[in-house]
């Protein structure tokens, strides 16, 4: 293996890995704040991809125009699901919330098959068709686009969590719900805000993956949920730094796997996760996962 | 300022408070004394709105608050500094303090409150950017009290504030309580160091097995035979 290939694999690992950090961020946020493993997160992403797809096919123009709308539509869906369903099971054990979230996941993907059919969709634009050469690596503009959008959003979420009252309240609920209630924080309100942010991020991620990859209603589960889970565990709950490093690390590891042992990329992700669960269950920087 | 009548609290089927009456005059320091498990923490939790009593009423400034949620009670000026401090360990000292002024009324007075807390406990100013978990026990207690003050309370409830602290630190925080009270804050305090708390309270209630066993001013309690035998070891 020559140095060029190694450079390419690492470069793509950083670019695509950052995008996957964003993809995982919403899952991690809800897990940390509401203690719900929202396995419907993959479907949230795919809904965002469909919003971008249909808006692009209707209005054309640059797919980046549909970034915020995709986030808002999915954010709204997340809020509705929180109010109707997840609010009822917050505070219960993981099994209860998992069963409910699986139900939501199945209903969402089933509805999408009915509404949008199972045909593979692509958003054909400048981003998917044109590439740029970085060193010896050919990188599609979609990846560059996704990388910067992901960086900006991760930074915004970081600032929101660290510097605002709402952000402090979200972290307080994640760390010690009872103490947060003593501060006059209303947990139900925080769960709702956290869900909106999580679903918004999923919708925005959907815009990015629609620009980058083809998709159908099933890819939420097959392509995005599992890896979000792996990245979240590896990062440790409550650490944005961990999310970025974990995303880059997992994607780089998968890139190398694709060269040495093609077909085992997904297995490699889970293998790394299992090793972490065995030897460092709090993840890279996590504090919240006992 | 606070009037509790016939308070009854159950956890599941187990009743822990049996018809408790208690009155706190404005501007006073009132002690709730009694052994572990007597119901002090449950009484405080009822005042702060963390548990709902199944019987009885809590009047705060003549307003019925028995069924208000904790956030509304914080807004009205009730602040509980819980037993065991319950800080946010992975957040900075500053974030912990700012969370104390999360409610609207407190937020508008945030700067003043922060100044007040840092004047009261100057050590916290040096540690503002440290994580709360890195503080010593005494500093953590100061932070918990400071966080409680950040909500600009009229009634500050302190649940076992000296638990596990060195005597010299206990002196410091008891002095702070005096100053807080002089600034016009009414204080309700529970303490196992009974001789300690008798020095600062205007009035004390002794709670045993979920009922008020006796009450009186500090002098009366100090002279009481039961108190001397059971709590002061004299």
PDB file of C-alpha atoms in Angstrom, chain B residues 85-218:
ATOM      1  CA  UNK B  85     -25.525  18.879  47.585  1.00  0.00           C
ATOM      2  CA  UNK B  86     -26.613  17.430  44.220  1.00  0.00           C
ATOM      3  CA  UNK B  87     -24.318  19.620  42.171  1.00  0.00           C
ATOM      4  CA  UNK B  88     -23.802  19.094  38.459  1.00  0.00           C
ATOM      5  CA  UNK B  89     -20.379  17.482  38.845  1.00  0.00           C
ATOM      6  CA  UNK B  90     -19.242  17.692  35.226  1.00  0.00           C
ATOM      7  CA  UNK B  91     -20.185  21.307  34.812  1.00  0.00           C
ATOM      8  CA  UNK B  92     -18.129  24.322  35.791  1.00  0.00           C
ATOM      9  CA  UNK B  93     -18.685  26.196  39.031  1.00  0.00           C
ATOM     10  CA  UNK B  94     -19.971  29.085  36.957  1.00  0.00           C
ATOM     11  CA  UNK B  95     -22.453  26.924  35.040  1.00  0.00           C
ATOM     12  CA  UNK B  96     -23.707  25.476  38.322  1.00  0.00           C
ATOM     13  CA  UNK B  97     -24.301  28.971  39.654  1.00  0.00           C
ATOM     14  CA  UNK B  98     -25.943  30.198  36.463  1.00  0.00           C
ATOM     15  CA  UNK B  99     -28.299  27.213  36.533  1.00  0.00           C
ATOM     16  CA  UNK B 100     -29.437  28.453  39.913  1.00  0.00           C
ATOM     17  CA  UNK B 101     -30.812  31.535  38.180  1.00  0.00           C
ATOM     18  CA  UNK B 102     -32.590  29.672  35.400  1.00  0.00           C
ATOM     19  CA  UNK B 103     -36.012  31.056  36.263  1.00  0.00           C
ATOM     20  CA  UNK B 104     -37.177  34.299  34.701  1.00  0.00           C
ATOM     21  CA  UNK B 105     -37.276  36.455  37.828  1.00  0.00           C
ATOM     22  CA  UNK B 106     -33.837  35.259  38.932  1.00  0.00           C
ATOM     23  CA  UNK B 107     -32.358  35.706  35.465  1.00  0.00           C
ATOM     24  CA  UNK B 108     -33.044  39.428  35.515  1.00  0.00           C
ATOM     25  CA  UNK B 109     -31.069  39.738  38.752  1.00  0.00           C
ATOM     26  CA  UNK B 110     -28.321  37.341  37.703  1.00  0.00           C
ATOM     27  CA  UNK B 111     -25.395  39.756  37.957  1.00  0.00           C
ATOM     28  CA  UNK B 112     -26.370  40.996  41.409  1.00  0.00           C
ATOM     29  CA  UNK B 113     -26.943  37.462  42.666  1.00  0.00           C
ATOM     30  CA  UNK B 114     -23.605  36.296  41.330  1.00  0.00           C
ATOM     31  CA  UNK B 115     -21.842  39.198  43.060  1.00  0.00           C
ATOM     32  CA  UNK B 116     -23.634  38.407  46.274  1.00  0.00           C
ATOM     33  CA  UNK B 117     -22.614  34.732  46.159  1.00  0.00           C
ATOM     34  CA  UNK B 118     -19.001  35.505  45.296  1.00  0.00           C
ATOM     35  CA  UNK B 119     -18.814  38.052  48.113  1.00  0.00           C
ATOM     36  CA  UNK B 120     -20.199  35.479  50.496  1.00  0.00           C
ATOM     37  CA  UNK B 121     -17.861  32.709  49.289  1.00  0.00           C
ATOM     38  CA  UNK B 122     -14.811  34.354  47.669  1.00  0.00           C
ATOM     39  CA  UNK B 123     -13.152  30.971  47.139  1.00  0.00           C
ATOM     40  CA  UNK B 124     -15.739  30.227  44.436  1.00  0.00           C
ATOM     41  CA  UNK B 125     -14.540  33.171  42.381  1.00  0.00           C
ATOM     42  CA  UNK B 126     -11.106  31.563  42.071  1.00  0.00           C
ATOM     43  CA  UNK B 127     -12.706  28.316  40.922  1.00  0.00           C
ATOM     44  CA  UNK B 128     -15.349  29.630  38.532  1.00  0.00           C
ATOM     45  CA  UNK B 129     -14.071  27.694  35.544  1.00  0.00           C
ATOM     46  CA  UNK B 130     -13.245  24.468  37.360  1.00  0.00           C
ATOM     47  CA  UNK B 131     -15.543  21.489  37.210  1.00  0.00           C
ATOM     48  CA  UNK B 132     -17.654  21.183  40.329  1.00  0.00           C
ATOM     49  CA  UNK B 133     -16.362  17.656  40.942  1.00  0.00           C
ATOM     50  CA  UNK B 134     -12.848  18.994  41.492  1.00  0.00           C
ATOM     51  CA  UNK B 135     -13.869  21.098  44.513  1.00  0.00           C
ATOM     52  CA  UNK B 136     -13.305  20.001  48.099  1.00  0.00           C
ATOM     53  CA  UNK B 137     -16.305  18.964  50.166  1.00  0.00           C
ATOM     54  CA  UNK B 138     -16.570  22.334  51.872  1.00  0.00           C
ATOM     55  CA  UNK B 139     -16.289  24.225  48.603  1.00  0.00           C
ATOM     56  CA  UNK B 140     -18.931  21.978  47.070  1.00  0.00           C
ATOM     57  CA  UNK B 141     -21.278  22.820  49.926  1.00  0.00           C
ATOM     58  CA  UNK B 142     -20.569  26.523  49.416  1.00  0.00           C
ATOM     59  CA  UNK B 143     -21.339  26.090  45.746  1.00  0.00           C
ATOM     60  CA  UNK B 144     -24.601  24.305  46.562  1.00  0.00           C
ATOM     61  CA  UNK B 145     -25.624  27.133  48.895  1.00  0.00           C
ATOM     62  CA  UNK B 146     -24.503  29.713  46.351  1.00  0.00           C
ATOM     63  CA  UNK B 147     -26.492  27.975  43.625  1.00  0.00           C
ATOM     64  CA  UNK B 148     -29.505  28.027  45.924  1.00  0.00           C
ATOM     65  CA  UNK B 149     -29.056  31.765  46.437  1.00  0.00           C
ATOM     66  CA  UNK B 150     -28.811  32.447  42.719  1.00  0.00           C
ATOM     67  CA  UNK B 151     -32.569  31.996  42.409  1.00  0.00           C
ATOM     68  CA  UNK B 152     -32.930  35.074  44.638  1.00  0.00           C
ATOM     69  CA  UNK B 153     -35.014  33.223  47.221  1.00  0.00           C
ATOM     70  CA  UNK B 154     -37.085  34.610  50.065  1.00  0.00           C
ATOM     71  CA  UNK B 155     -37.055  31.209  51.733  1.00  0.00           C
ATOM     72  CA  UNK B 156     -33.838  29.206  51.685  1.00  0.00           C
ATOM     73  CA  UNK B 157     -34.140  25.594  52.803  1.00  0.00           C
ATOM     74  CA  UNK B 158     -30.923  23.884  53.853  1.00  0.00           C
ATOM     75  CA  UNK B 159     -31.016  20.123  54.242  1.00  0.00           C
ATOM     76  CA  UNK B 160     -28.142  18.890  56.426  1.00  0.00           C
ATOM     77  CA  UNK B 161     -25.670  21.478  55.147  1.00  0.00           C
ATOM     78  CA  UNK B 162     -22.830  20.441  57.448  1.00  0.00           C
ATOM     79  CA  UNK B 163     -22.950  16.732  56.670  1.00  0.00           C
ATOM     80  CA  UNK B 164     -19.438  15.344  56.308  1.00  0.00           C
ATOM     81  CA  UNK B 165     -17.665  18.675  56.678  1.00  0.00           C
ATOM     82  CA  UNK B 166     -14.711  19.566  58.899  1.00  0.00           C
ATOM     83  CA  UNK B 167     -15.682  21.685  61.960  1.00  0.00           C
ATOM     84  CA  UNK B 168     -13.776  24.714  60.740  1.00  0.00           C
ATOM     85  CA  UNK B 169     -15.698  24.693  57.450  1.00  0.00           C
ATOM     86  CA  UNK B 170     -18.945  24.278  59.371  1.00  0.00           C
ATOM     87  CA  UNK B 171     -18.093  27.536  61.206  1.00  0.00           C
ATOM     88  CA  UNK B 172     -17.663  29.264  57.857  1.00  0.00           C
ATOM     89  CA  UNK B 173     -20.943  28.147  56.402  1.00  0.00           C
ATOM     90  CA  UNK B 174     -22.872  28.835  59.598  1.00  0.00           C
ATOM     91  CA  UNK B 175     -21.474  32.367  59.547  1.00  0.00           C
ATOM     92  CA  UNK B 176     -22.655  32.612  55.972  1.00  0.00           C
ATOM     93  CA  UNK B 177     -26.156  31.555  57.055  1.00  0.00           C
ATOM     94  CA  UNK B 178     -26.214  34.385  59.573  1.00  0.00           C
ATOM     95  CA  UNK B 179     -25.250  36.881  56.901  1.00  0.00           C
ATOM     96  CA  UNK B 180     -27.780  35.510  54.441  1.00  0.00           C
ATOM     97  CA  UNK B 181     -30.471  35.834  57.102  1.00  0.00           C
ATOM     98  CA  UNK B 182     -29.382  39.394  57.914  1.00  0.00           C
ATOM     99  CA  UNK B 183     -29.908  40.217  54.240  1.00  0.00           C
ATOM    100  CA  UNK B 184     -33.556  39.339  54.740  1.00  0.00           C
ATOM    101  CA  UNK B 185     -33.730  35.720  53.630  1.00  0.00           C
ATOM    102  CA  UNK B 186     -35.831  33.420  55.785  1.00  0.00           C
ATOM    103  CA  UNK B 187     -34.043  30.151  56.500  1.00  0.00           C
ATOM    104  CA  UNK B 188     -35.314  26.676  57.242  1.00  0.00           C
ATOM    105  CA  UNK B 189     -32.503  24.352  58.224  1.00  0.00           C
ATOM    106  CA  UNK B 190     -32.185  20.719  59.240  1.00  0.00           C
ATOM    107  CA  UNK B 191     -29.118  19.645  61.097  1.00  0.00           C
ATOM    108  CA  UNK B 192     -27.824  16.731  63.083  1.00  0.00           C
ATOM    109  CA  UNK B 193     -25.345  18.955  64.900  1.00  0.00           C
ATOM    110  CA  UNK B 194     -28.087  20.124  67.213  1.00  0.00           C
ATOM    111  CA  UNK B 195     -25.910  22.264  69.509  1.00  0.00           C
ATOM    112  CA  UNK B 196     -24.594  23.992  66.426  1.00  0.00           C
ATOM    113  CA  UNK B 197     -27.947  24.831  64.974  1.00  0.00           C
ATOM    114  CA  UNK B 198     -29.349  25.986  68.313  1.00  0.00           C
ATOM    115  CA  UNK B 199     -26.875  28.871  68.108  1.00  0.00           C
ATOM    116  CA  UNK B 200     -28.483  30.334  65.004  1.00  0.00           C
ATOM    117  CA  UNK B 201     -32.160  29.453  65.084  1.00  0.00           C
ATOM    118  CA  UNK B 202     -35.011  31.584  66.379  1.00  0.00           C
ATOM    119  CA  UNK B 203     -37.290  28.624  66.627  1.00  0.00           C
ATOM    120  CA  UNK B 204     -36.952  24.887  66.314  1.00  0.00           C
ATOM    121  CA  UNK B 205     -39.156  21.912  65.644  1.00  0.00           C
ATOM    122  CA  UNK B 206     -38.190  18.413  66.652  1.00  0.00           C
ATOM    123  CA  UNK B 207     -39.515  15.820  64.266  1.00  0.00           C
ATOM    124  CA  UNK B 208     -39.660  12.169  65.235  1.00  0.00           C
ATOM    125  CA  UNK B 209     -41.245   9.390  63.196  1.00  0.00           C
ATOM    126  CA  UNK B 210     -42.982  11.790  60.885  1.00  0.00           C
ATOM    127  CA  UNK B 211     -44.581  13.912  63.601  1.00  0.00           C
ATOM    128  CA  UNK B 212     -43.587  17.073  65.415  1.00  0.00           C
ATOM    129  CA  UNK B 213     -42.536  15.866  68.856  1.00  0.00           C
ATOM    130  CA  UNK B 214     -41.929  19.318  70.310  1.00  0.00           C
ATOM    131  CA  UNK B 215     -41.135  22.859  69.349  1.00  0.00           C
ATOM    132  CA  UNK B 216     -39.890  26.046  70.930  1.00  0.00           C
ATOM    133  CA  UNK B 217     -37.280  28.758  70.742  1.00  0.00           C
ATOM    134  CA  UNK B 218     -33.599  27.909  71.033  1.00  0.00           C
TER     135      UNK B 218
END
